[in-house]
Tab-separated table of C-alpha atoms in Angstrom:
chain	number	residue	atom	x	y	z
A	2	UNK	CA	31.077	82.304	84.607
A	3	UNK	CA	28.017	84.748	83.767
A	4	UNK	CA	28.626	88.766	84.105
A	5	UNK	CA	25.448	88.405	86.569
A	6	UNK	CA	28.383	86.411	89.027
A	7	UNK	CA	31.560	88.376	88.325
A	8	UNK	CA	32.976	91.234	89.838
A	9	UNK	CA	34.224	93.835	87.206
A	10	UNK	CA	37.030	96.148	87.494
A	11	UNK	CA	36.766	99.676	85.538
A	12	UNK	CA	40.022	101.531	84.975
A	13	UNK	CA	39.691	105.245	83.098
A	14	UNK	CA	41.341	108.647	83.769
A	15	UNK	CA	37.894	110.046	82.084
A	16	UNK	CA	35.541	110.571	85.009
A	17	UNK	CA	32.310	111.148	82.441
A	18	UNK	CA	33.427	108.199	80.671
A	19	UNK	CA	33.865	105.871	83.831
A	20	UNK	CA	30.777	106.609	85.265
A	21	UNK	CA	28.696	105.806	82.061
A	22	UNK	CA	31.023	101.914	82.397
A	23	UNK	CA	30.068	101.935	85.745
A	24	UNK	CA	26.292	102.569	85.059
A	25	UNK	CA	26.711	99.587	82.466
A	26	UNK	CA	27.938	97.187	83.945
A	27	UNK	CA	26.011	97.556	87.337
A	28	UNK	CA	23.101	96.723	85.501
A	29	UNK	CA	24.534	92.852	84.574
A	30	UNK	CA	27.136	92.587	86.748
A	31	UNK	CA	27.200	91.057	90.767
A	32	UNK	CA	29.769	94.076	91.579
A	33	UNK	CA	31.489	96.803	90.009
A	34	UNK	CA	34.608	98.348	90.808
A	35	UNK	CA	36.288	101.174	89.381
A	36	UNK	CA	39.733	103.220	90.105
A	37	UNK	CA	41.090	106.649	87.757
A	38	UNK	CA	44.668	104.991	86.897
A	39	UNK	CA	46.226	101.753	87.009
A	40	UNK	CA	47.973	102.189	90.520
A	41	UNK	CA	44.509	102.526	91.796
A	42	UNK	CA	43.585	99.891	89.449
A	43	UNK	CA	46.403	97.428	91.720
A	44	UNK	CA	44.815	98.672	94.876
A	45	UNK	CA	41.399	97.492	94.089
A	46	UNK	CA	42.355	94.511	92.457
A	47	UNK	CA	44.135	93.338	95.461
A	48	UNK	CA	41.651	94.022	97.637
A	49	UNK	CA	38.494	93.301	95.704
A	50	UNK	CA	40.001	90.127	93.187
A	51	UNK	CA	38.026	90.991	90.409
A	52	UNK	CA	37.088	88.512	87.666
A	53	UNK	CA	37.537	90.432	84.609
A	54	UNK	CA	39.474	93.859	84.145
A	55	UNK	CA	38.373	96.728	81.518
A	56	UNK	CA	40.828	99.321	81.391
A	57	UNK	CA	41.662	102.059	79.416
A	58	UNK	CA	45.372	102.336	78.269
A	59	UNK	CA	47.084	105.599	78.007
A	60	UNK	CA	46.338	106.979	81.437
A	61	UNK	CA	48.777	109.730	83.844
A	62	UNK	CA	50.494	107.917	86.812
A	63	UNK	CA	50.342	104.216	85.721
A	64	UNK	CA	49.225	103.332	82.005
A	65	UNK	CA	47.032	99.689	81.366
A	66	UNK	CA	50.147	98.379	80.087
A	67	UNK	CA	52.289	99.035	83.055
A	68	UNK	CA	49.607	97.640	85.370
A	69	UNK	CA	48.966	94.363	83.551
A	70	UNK	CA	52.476	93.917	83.483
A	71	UNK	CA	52.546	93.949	87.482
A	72	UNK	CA	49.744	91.908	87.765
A	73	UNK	CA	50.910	89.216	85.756
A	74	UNK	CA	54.602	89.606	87.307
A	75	UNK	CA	52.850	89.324	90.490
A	76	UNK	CA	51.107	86.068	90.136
A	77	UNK	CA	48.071	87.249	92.396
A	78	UNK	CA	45.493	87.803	89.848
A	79	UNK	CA	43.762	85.636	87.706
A	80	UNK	CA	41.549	88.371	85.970
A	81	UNK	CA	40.651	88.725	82.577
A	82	UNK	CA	41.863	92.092	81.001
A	83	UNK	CA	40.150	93.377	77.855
A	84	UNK	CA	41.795	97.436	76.826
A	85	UNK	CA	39.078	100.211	75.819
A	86	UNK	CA	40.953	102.845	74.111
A	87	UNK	CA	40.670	105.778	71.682
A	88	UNK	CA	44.097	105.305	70.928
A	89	UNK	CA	47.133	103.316	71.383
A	90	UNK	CA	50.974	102.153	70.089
A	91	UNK	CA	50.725	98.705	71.139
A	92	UNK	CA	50.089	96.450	68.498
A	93	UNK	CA	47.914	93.511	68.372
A	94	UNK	CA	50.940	90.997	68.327
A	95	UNK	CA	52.108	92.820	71.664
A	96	UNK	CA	48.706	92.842	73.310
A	97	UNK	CA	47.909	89.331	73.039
A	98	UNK	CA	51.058	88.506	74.309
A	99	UNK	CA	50.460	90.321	77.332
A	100	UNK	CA	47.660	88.523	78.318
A	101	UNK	CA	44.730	90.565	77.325
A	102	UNK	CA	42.001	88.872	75.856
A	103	UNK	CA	40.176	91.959	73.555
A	104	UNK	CA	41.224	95.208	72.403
A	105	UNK	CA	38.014	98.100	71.408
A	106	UNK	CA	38.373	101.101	70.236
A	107	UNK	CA	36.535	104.086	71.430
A	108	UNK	CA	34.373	105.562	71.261
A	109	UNK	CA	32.142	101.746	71.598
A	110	UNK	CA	28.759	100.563	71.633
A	111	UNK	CA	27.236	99.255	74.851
A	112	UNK	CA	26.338	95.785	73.371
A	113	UNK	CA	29.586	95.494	71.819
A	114	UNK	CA	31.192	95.414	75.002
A	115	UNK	CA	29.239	93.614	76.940
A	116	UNK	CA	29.198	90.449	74.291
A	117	UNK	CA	33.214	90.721	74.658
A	118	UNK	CA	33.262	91.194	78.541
A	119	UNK	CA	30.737	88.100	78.754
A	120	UNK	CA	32.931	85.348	76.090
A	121	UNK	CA	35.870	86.833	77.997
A	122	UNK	CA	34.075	85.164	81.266
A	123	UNK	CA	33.532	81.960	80.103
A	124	UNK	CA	36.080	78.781	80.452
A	125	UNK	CA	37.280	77.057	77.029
A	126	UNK	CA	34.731	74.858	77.719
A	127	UNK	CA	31.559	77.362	77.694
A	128	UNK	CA	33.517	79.774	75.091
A	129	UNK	CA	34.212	77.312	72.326
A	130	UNK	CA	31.575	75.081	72.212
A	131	UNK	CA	28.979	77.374	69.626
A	132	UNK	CA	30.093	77.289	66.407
A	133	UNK	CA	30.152	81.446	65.320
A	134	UNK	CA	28.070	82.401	62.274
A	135	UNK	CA	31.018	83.762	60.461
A	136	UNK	CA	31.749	81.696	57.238
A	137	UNK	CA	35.623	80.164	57.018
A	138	UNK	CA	37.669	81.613	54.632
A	139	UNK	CA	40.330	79.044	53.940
A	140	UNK	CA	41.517	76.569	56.479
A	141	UNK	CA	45.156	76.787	58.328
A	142	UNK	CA	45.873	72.709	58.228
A	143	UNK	CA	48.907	71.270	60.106
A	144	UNK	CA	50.542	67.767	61.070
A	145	UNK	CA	52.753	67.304	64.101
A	146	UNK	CA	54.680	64.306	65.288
A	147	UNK	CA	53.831	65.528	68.806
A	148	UNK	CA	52.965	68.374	70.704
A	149	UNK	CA	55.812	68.552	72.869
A	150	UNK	CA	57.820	67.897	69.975
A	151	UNK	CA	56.413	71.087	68.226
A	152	UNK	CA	56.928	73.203	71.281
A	153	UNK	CA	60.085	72.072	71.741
A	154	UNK	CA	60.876	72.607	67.849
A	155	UNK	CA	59.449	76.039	68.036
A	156	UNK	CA	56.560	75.027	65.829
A	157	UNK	CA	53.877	76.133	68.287
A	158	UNK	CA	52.887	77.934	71.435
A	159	UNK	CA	49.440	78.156	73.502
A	160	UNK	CA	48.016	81.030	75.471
A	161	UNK	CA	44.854	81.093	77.266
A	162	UNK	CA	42.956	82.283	73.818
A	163	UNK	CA	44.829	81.368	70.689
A	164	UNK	CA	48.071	80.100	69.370
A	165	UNK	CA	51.219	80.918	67.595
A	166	UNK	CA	52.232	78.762	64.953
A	167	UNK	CA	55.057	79.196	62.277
A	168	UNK	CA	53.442	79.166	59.174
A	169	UNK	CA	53.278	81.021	55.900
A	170	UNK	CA	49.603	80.608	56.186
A	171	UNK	CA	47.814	83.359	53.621
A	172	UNK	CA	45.153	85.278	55.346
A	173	UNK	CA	44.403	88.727	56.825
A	174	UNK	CA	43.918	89.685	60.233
A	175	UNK	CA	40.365	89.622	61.365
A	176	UNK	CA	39.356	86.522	59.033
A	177	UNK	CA	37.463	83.549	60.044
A	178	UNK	CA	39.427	80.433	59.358
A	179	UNK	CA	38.845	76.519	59.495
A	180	UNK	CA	41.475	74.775	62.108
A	181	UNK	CA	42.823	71.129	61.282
A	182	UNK	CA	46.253	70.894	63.727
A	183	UNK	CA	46.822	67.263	64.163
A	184	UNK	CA	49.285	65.646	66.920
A	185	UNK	CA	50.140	62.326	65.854
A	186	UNK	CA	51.162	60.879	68.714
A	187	UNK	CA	48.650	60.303	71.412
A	188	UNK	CA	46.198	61.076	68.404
A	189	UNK	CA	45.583	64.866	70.036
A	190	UNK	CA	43.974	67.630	67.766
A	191	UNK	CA	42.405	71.097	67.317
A	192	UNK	CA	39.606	71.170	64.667
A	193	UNK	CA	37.450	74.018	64.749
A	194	UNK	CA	37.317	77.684	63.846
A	195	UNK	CA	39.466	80.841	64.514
A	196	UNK	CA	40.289	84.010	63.996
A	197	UNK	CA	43.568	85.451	62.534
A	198	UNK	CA	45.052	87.899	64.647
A	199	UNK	CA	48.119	89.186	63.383
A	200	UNK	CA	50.637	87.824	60.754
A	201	UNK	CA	54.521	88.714	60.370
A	202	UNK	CA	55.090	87.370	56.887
A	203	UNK	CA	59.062	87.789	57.570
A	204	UNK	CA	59.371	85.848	60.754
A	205	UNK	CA	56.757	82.916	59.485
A	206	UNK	CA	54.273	83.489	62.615
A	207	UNK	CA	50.619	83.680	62.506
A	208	UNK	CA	48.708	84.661	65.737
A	209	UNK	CA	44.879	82.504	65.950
A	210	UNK	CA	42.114	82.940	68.060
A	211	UNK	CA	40.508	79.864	68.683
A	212	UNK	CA	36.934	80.613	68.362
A	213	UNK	CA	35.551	76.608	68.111
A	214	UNK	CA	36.678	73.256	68.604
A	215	UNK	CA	34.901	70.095	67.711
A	216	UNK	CA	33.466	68.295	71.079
A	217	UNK	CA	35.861	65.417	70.406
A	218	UNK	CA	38.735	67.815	70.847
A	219	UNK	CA	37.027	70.820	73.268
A	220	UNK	CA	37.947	69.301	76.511
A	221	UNK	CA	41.746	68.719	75.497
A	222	UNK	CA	42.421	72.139	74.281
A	223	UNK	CA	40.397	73.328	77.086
A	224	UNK	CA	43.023	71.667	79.715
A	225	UNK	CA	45.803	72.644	77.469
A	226	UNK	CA	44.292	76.536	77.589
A	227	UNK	CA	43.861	76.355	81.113
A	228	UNK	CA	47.473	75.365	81.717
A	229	UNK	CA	49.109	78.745	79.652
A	230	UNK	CA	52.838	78.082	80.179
A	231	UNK	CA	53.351	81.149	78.159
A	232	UNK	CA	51.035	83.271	80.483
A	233	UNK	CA	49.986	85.327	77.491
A	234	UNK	CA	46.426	84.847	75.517
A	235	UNK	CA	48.308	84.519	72.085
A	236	UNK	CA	52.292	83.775	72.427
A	237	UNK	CA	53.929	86.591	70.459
A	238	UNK	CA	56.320	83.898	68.638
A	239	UNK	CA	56.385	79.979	68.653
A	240	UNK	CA	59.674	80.047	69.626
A	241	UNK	CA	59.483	79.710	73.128
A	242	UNK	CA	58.200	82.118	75.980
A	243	UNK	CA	58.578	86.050	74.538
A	244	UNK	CA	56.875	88.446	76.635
A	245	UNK	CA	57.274	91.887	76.770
């Protein structure tokens, strides 16, 4: 989906700074929405099913966190939800794990955001097919007998974005990485790029973006994205379903 055909949901206890979002985005965007806290933020998404959600996240009467968790417990909405924030305790780990796709700081520039809200649009399909610019610093390589098998071993978990995978992998968050997962059986793999997210050393986990996959693999991954059993957009652990 382009911005140009999605309807965008602003959430921000700042008025100043939700009118300047709102003057944004109505620019690109087919309709804009916008509501002071996340209970109004639940009110307009019901009514007005929005396609992507940017919200702030420390807010008075409901906080972003607190309303992403009701959407998702709700099942209703299918939005995207990227947090703009100047500052917050939740860490990266937790974030992806509860289903939001990008985290800014503030204060942000007005490009910035709008490249994140637009790849946040776009299907697995659309979003990994470019290879990024970004050079690959080391690859994470890995050989499975299945995927079920992994999943069931606690080797691996899929969001919508990214993956979990126990690892002692040796990178820093925010590095570009080469992707070579292989799935023996039924010859299934994810080659590509990605980002590191977050690592916890201790526990073995490593949280990836997938930023590429090779067009032999894209439309695989794709379905597998698509499907998120673990309803996040990078599982907190491998072992199983964790959310917050």
């Amino acid at each position: 989906m382009q911005l140009s055909d999605a309807t965008i949901l602003l959430v921000d206890d700042e008025p100043y700074l939700l009118e300047i979002f709102r003057m944004w985005f109505e620019r690109h965007a087919r309709r804009v929405v916008t509501a002071e806290n996340g209970k109004l933020a639940l009110e307009q998404a019901a009514e007005h099913r929005p396609d992507l959600i940017v919200s702030d996240v420390r807010m008075p009467v409901m906080d972003g966190i607190e309303m992403v968790r009701r959407l998702k417990a709700a099942g209703t909405s299918s939005a995207g939800i990227v947090f703009v924030s100047g500052y917050t305790d939740l860490s990266q780990r937790d974030c992806f794990d509860l289903g939001v796709e990008a985290m800014l700081p503030k204060p942000l520039r007005r490009a910035s955001l709008m490249a994140t809200v637009q790849r946040c649009l776009l299907d697995g399909e659309e979003r990994w097919r470019e290879r990024p610019a970004e050079e690959c610093q080391g690859t994470l390589s890995a050989r499975f007998e299945s995927l079920p098998a992994a999943q069931r071993e606690g080797l691996i978990a899929f969001g919508s974005g990214g993956f979990c995978i126990r690892s002692g992998f040796a990178a820093a968050p925010g590095q570009a990485i080469g992707l070579d997962i292989a799935f023996d059986d039924g010859g299934q793999a994810l080659k590509g790029q990605g980002i590191v997210r977050w690592l916890q050393p201790g526990e073995q986990q490593v949280g990836v973006e997938i930023s590429y996959v090779d067009d032999e693999n894209r439309g695989w991954v794709a379905a597998l994205a698509a499907r998120n059993e673990s309803r996040s957009f990078i599982p907190r652990s491998s072992l199983g379903v964790q959310s917050l």
